[in-house]
mmCIF file of C-alpha atoms in Angstrom:
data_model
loop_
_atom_site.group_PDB
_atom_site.id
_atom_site.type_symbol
_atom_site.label_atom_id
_atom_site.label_comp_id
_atom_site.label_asym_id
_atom_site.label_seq_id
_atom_site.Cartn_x
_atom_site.Cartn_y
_atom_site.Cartn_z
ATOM 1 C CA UNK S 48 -100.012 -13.207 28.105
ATOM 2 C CA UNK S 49 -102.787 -15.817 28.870
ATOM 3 C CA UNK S 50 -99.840 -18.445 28.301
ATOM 4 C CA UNK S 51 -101.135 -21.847 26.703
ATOM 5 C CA UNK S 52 -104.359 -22.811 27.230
ATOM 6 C CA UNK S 53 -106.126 -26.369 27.138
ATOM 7 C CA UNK S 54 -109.993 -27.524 27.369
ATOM 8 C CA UNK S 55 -111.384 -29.259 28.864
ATOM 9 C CA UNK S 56 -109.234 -29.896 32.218
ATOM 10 C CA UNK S 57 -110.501 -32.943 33.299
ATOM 11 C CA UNK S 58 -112.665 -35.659 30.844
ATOM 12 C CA UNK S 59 -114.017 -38.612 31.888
ATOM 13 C CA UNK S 60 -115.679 -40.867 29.098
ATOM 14 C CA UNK S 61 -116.422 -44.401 28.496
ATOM 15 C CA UNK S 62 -114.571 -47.148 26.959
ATOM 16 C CA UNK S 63 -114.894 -46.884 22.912
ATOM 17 C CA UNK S 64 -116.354 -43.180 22.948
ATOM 18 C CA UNK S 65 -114.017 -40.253 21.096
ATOM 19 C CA UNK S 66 -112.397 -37.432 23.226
ATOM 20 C CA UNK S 67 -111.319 -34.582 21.552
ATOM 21 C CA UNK S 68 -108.860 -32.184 23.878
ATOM 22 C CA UNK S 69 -107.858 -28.959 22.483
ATOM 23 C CA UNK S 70 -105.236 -26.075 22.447
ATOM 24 C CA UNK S 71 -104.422 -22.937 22.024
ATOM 25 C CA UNK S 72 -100.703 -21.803 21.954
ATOM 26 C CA UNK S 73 -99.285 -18.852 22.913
ATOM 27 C CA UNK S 74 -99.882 -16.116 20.424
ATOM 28 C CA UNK S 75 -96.454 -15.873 17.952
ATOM 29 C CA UNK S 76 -95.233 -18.884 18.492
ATOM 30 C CA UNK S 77 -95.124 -21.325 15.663
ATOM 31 C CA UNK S 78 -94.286 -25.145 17.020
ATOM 32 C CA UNK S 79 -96.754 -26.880 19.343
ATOM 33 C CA UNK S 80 -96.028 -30.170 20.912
ATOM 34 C CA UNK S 81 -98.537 -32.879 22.095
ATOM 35 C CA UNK S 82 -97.416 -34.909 25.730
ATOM 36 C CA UNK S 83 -98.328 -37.678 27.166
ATOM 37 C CA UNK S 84 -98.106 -38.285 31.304
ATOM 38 C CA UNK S 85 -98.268 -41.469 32.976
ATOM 39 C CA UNK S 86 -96.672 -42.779 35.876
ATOM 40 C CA UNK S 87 -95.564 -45.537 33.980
ATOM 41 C CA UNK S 88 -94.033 -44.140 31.531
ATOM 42 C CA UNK S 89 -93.427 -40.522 32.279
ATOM 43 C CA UNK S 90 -93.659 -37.727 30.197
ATOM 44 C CA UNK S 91 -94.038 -38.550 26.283
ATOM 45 C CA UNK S 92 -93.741 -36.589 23.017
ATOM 46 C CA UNK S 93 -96.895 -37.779 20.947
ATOM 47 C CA UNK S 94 -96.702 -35.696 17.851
ATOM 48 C CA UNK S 95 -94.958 -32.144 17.340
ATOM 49 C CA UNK S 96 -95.990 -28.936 14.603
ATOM 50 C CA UNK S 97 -93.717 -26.478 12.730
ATOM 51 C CA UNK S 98 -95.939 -23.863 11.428
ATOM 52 C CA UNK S 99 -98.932 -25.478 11.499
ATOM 53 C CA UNK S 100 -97.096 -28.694 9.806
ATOM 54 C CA UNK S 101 -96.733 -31.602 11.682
ATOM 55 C CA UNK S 102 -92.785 -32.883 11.837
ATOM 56 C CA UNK S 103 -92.355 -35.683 13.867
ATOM 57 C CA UNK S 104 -95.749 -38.362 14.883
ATOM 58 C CA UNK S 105 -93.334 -41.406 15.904
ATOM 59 C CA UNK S 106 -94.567 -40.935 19.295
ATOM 60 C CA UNK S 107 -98.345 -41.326 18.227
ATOM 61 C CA UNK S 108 -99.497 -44.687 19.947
ATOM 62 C CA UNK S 109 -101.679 -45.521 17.136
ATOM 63 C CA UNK S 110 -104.462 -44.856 14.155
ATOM 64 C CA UNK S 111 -106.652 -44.381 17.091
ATOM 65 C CA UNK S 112 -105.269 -41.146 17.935
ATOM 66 C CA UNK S 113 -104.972 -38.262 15.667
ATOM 67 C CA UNK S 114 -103.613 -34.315 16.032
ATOM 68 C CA UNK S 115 -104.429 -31.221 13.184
ATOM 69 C CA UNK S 116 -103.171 -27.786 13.545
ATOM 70 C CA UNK S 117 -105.714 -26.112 11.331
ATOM 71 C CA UNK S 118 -104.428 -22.405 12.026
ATOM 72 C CA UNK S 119 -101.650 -21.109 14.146
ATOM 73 C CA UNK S 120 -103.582 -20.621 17.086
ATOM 74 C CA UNK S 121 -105.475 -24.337 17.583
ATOM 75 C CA UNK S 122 -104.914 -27.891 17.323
ATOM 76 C CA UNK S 123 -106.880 -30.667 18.595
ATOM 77 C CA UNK S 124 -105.773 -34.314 19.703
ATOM 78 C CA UNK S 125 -108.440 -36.620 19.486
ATOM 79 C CA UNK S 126 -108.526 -40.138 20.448
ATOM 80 C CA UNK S 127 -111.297 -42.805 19.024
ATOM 81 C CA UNK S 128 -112.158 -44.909 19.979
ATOM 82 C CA UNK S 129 -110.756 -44.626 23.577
ATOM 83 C CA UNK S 130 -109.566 -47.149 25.971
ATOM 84 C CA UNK S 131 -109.281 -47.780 29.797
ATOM 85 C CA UNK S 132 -105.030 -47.416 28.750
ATOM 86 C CA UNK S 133 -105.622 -44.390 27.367
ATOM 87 C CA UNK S 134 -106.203 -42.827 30.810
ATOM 88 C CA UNK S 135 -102.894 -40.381 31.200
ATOM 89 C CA UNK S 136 -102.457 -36.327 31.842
ATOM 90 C CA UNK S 137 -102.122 -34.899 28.128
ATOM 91 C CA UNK S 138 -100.153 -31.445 27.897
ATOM 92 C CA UNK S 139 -100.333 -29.074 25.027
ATOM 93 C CA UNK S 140 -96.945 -26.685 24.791
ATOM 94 C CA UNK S 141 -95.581 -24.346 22.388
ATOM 95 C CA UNK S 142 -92.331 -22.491 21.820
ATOM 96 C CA UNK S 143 -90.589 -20.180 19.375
ATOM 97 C CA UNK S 144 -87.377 -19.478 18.605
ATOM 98 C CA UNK S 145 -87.661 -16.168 18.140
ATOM 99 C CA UNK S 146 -84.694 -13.567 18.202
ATOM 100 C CA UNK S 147 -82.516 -15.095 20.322
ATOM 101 C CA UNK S 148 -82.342 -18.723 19.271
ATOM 102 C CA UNK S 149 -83.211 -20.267 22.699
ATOM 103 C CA UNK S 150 -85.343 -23.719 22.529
ATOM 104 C CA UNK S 151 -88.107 -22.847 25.420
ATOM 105 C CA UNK S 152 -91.032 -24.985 25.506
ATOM 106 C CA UNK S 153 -94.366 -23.417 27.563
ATOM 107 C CA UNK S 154 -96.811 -26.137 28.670
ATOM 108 C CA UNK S 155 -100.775 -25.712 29.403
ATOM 109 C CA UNK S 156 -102.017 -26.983 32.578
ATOM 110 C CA UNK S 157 -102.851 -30.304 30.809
ATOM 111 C CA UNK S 158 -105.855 -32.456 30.327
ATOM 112 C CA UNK S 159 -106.847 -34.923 32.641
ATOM 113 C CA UNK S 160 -108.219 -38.010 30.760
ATOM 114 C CA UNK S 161 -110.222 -41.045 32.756
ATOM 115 C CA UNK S 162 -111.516 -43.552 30.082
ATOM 116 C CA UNK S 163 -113.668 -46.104 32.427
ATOM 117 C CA UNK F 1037 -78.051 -39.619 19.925
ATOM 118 C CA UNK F 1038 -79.034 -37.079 22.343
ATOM 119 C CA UNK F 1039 -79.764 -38.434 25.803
ATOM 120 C CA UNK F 1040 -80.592 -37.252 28.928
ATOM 121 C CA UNK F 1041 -80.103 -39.116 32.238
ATOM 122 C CA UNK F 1042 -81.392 -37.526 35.574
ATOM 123 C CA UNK F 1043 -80.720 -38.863 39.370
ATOM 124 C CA UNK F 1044 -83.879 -41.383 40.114
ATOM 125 C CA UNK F 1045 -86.149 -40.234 43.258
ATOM 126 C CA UNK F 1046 -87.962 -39.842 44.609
ATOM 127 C CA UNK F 1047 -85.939 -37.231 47.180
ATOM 128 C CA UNK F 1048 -86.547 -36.274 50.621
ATOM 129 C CA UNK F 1049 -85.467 -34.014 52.494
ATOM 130 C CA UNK F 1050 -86.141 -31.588 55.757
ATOM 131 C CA UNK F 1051 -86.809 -28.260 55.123
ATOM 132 C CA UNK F 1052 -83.654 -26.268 54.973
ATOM 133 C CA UNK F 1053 -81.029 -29.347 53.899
ATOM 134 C CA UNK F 1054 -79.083 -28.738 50.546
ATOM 135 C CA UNK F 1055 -80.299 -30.394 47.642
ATOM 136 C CA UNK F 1056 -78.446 -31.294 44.416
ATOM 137 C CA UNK F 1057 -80.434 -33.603 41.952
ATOM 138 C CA UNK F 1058 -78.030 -35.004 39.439
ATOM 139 C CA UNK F 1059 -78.031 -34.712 35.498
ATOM 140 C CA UNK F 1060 -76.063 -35.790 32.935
ATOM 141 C CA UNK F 1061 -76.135 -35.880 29.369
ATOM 142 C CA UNK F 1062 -74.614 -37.286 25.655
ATOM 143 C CA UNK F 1063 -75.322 -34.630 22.811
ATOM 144 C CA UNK F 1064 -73.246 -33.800 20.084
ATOM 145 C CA UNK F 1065 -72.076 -29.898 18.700
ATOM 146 C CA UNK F 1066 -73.585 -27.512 22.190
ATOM 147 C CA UNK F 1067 -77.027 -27.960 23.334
ATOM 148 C CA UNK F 1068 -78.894 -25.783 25.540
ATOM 149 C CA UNK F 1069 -79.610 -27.159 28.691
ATOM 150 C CA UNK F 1070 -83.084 -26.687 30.699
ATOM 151 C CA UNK F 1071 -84.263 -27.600 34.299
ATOM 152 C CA UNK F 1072 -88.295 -27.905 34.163
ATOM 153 C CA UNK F 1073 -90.450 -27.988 37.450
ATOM 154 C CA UNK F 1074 -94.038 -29.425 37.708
ATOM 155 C CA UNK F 1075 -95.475 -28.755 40.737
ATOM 156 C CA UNK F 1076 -98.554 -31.119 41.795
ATOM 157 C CA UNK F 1077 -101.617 -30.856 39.609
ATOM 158 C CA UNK F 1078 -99.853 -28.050 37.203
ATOM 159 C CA UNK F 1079 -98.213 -28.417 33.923
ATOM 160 C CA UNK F 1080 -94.261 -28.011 33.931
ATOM 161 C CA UNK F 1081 -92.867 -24.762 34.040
ATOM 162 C CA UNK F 1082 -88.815 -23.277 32.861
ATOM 163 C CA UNK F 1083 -86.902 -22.944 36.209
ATOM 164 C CA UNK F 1084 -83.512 -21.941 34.833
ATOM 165 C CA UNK F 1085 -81.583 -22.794 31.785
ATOM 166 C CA UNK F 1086 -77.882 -22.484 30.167
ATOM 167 C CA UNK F 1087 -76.742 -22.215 26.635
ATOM 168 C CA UNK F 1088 -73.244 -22.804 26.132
ATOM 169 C CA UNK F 1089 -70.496 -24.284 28.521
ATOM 170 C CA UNK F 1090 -69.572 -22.620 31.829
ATOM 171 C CA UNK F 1091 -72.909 -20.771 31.568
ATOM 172 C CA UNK F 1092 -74.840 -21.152 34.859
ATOM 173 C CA UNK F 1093 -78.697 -20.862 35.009
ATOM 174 C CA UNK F 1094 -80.165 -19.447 38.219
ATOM 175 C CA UNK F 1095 -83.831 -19.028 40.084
ATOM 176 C CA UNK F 1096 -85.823 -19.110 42.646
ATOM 177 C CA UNK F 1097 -82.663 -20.209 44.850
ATOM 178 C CA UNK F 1098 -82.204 -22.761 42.312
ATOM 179 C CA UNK F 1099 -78.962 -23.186 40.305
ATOM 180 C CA UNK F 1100 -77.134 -25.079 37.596
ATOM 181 C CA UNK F 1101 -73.548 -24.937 35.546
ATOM 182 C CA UNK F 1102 -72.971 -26.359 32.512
ATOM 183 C CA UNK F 1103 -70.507 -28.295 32.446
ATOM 184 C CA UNK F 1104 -69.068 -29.365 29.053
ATOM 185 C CA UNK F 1105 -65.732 -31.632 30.379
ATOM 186 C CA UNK F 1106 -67.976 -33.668 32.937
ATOM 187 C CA UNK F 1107 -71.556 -33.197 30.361
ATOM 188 C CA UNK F 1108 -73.464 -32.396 33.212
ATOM 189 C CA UNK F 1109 -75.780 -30.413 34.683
ATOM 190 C CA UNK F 1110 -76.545 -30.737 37.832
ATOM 191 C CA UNK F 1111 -79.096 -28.703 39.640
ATOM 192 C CA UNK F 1112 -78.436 -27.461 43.425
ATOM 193 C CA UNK F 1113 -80.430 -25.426 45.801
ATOM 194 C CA UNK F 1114 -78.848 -24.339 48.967
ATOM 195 C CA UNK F 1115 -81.788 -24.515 51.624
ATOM 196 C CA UNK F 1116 -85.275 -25.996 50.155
ATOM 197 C CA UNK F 1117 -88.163 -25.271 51.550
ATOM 198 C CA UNK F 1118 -91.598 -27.259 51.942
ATOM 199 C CA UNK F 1119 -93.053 -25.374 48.654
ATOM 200 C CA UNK F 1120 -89.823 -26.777 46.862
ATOM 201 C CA UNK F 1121 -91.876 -30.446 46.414
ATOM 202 C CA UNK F 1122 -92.489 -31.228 43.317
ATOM 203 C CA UNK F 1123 -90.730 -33.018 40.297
ATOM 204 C CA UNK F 1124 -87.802 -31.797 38.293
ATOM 205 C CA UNK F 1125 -86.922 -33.187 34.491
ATOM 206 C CA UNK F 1126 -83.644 -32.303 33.247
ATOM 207 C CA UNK F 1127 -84.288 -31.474 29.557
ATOM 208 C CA UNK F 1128 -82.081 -30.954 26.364
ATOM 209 C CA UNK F 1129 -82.537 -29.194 22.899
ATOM 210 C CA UNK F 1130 -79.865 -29.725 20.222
ATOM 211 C CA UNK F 1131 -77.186 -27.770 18.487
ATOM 212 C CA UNK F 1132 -78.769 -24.740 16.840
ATOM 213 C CA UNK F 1133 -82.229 -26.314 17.058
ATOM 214 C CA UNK F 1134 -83.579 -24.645 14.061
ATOM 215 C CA UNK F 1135 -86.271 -26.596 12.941
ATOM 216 C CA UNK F 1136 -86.193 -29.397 14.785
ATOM 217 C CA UNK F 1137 -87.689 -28.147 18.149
ATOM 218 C CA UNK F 1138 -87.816 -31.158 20.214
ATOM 219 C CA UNK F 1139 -86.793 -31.666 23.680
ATOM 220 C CA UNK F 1140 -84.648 -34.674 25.278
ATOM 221 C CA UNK F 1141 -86.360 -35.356 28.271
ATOM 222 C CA UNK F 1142 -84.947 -37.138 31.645
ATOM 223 C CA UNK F 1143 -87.405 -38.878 33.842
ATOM 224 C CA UNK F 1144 -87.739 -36.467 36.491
ATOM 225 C CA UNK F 1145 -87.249 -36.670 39.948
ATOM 226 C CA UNK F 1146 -89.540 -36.246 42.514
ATOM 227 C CA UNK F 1147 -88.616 -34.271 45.621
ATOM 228 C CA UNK F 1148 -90.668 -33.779 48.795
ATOM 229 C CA UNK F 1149 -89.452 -31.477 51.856
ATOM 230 C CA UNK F 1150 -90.497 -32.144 55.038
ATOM 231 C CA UNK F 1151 -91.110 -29.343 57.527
#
């Protein structure tokens, strides 16, 4: 299993341009969760999907970022117009429940945002 | 509501020493409990987990019990080693999580070993 997989690893943009990261989730499973990593503020739930719905965007900073699931094997976070603040490690992770009930999340290798 | 609160770091230690990075946690009903590693520059990864009381998770030398009278779940490792560094987040999912597939998150803890 190629596991989750984000794009680009690293972006670097400038103030007030839009950034559009991407994932794919492992194949089968149907919830994928958006993160947030600063040193700051640690690790932060931005926006989770249920089968391709999303369930729970409290943690979406706000209206200038955004997150679609269009099928069960994408889903894009995009951020515009960006700013310097934005600048964080974003991870992509899914899980299923499958057959034995247990909660496991799987996380990409993240996204590496600089917005100068 | 569910919480999660993990020993601050950051940790260090010499190679070999015993390690226990504390967790403890307020949930209702029986949540799973999950240690997650994230070694530097990689996303975090499942190092052991436990799903009901007096289970104990185990890997990599790692280990945890669940421990339902003290609600903790505290993770040990008898002799780290250098490639041990890295930081560990206590996590926990609800009671039958059915739909609602979100994680309770501690801070993590950041532990470097010294050769």
């Amino acid at each position: 299993d190629a596991g989750v997989i984000q794009s680009p690893r690293h972006e670097v943009t400038e103030m007030g341009q839009e950034v559009t990261l991407r994932c794919k989730p492992i194949s089968g499973h149907n919830s994928l969760f958006w993160y947030r990593q600063t040193m700051m503020r640690g690790l932060e739930l931005l926006i989770y999907f249920n089968n391709n719905v999303p369930i729970d965007d409290s943690g979406m900073p706000e209206d200038r970022f955004s997150a679609k699931m269009p099928n069960a094997s994408f889903s894009t976070l995009k951020i515009q117009p960006s700013e310097p603040r934005d600048s964080a490690v974003y991870f992509c992770a899914s899980s299923s429940l499958g057959t034995t009930g247990e909660n496991i999340q799987y996380f990409g290798a993240g996204t590496r945002l600089s917005v100068l | 509501g569910n919480s999660v609160t993990q020993m601050e770091g950051p940790v260090t230690l010499s190679e070999e020493a015993f390690l226990t990075i504390n967790c403890t946690y307020t949930a209702t009903g029986y949540p799973s409990l999950f240690w997650y590693v994230q070694y530097p520059g990689e996303g975090l990864q499942l190092l052991l987990k436990a799903t009901k009381a007096d289970d104990k998770g185990s890997n990599k030398g790692f280990e945890a019990t669940y421990r339902k009278e003290t609600t903790s779940f505290h993770l040990e490792k008898g002799s780290v080693q250098v490639s041990d560094s890295a930081v560990y987040f206590c996590a926990l999912s609800g009671h039958r999580a059915g739909n609602n597939r979100k994680l309770i998150w501690g801070l993590g803890t950041s532990l470097a070993v010294n050769p």
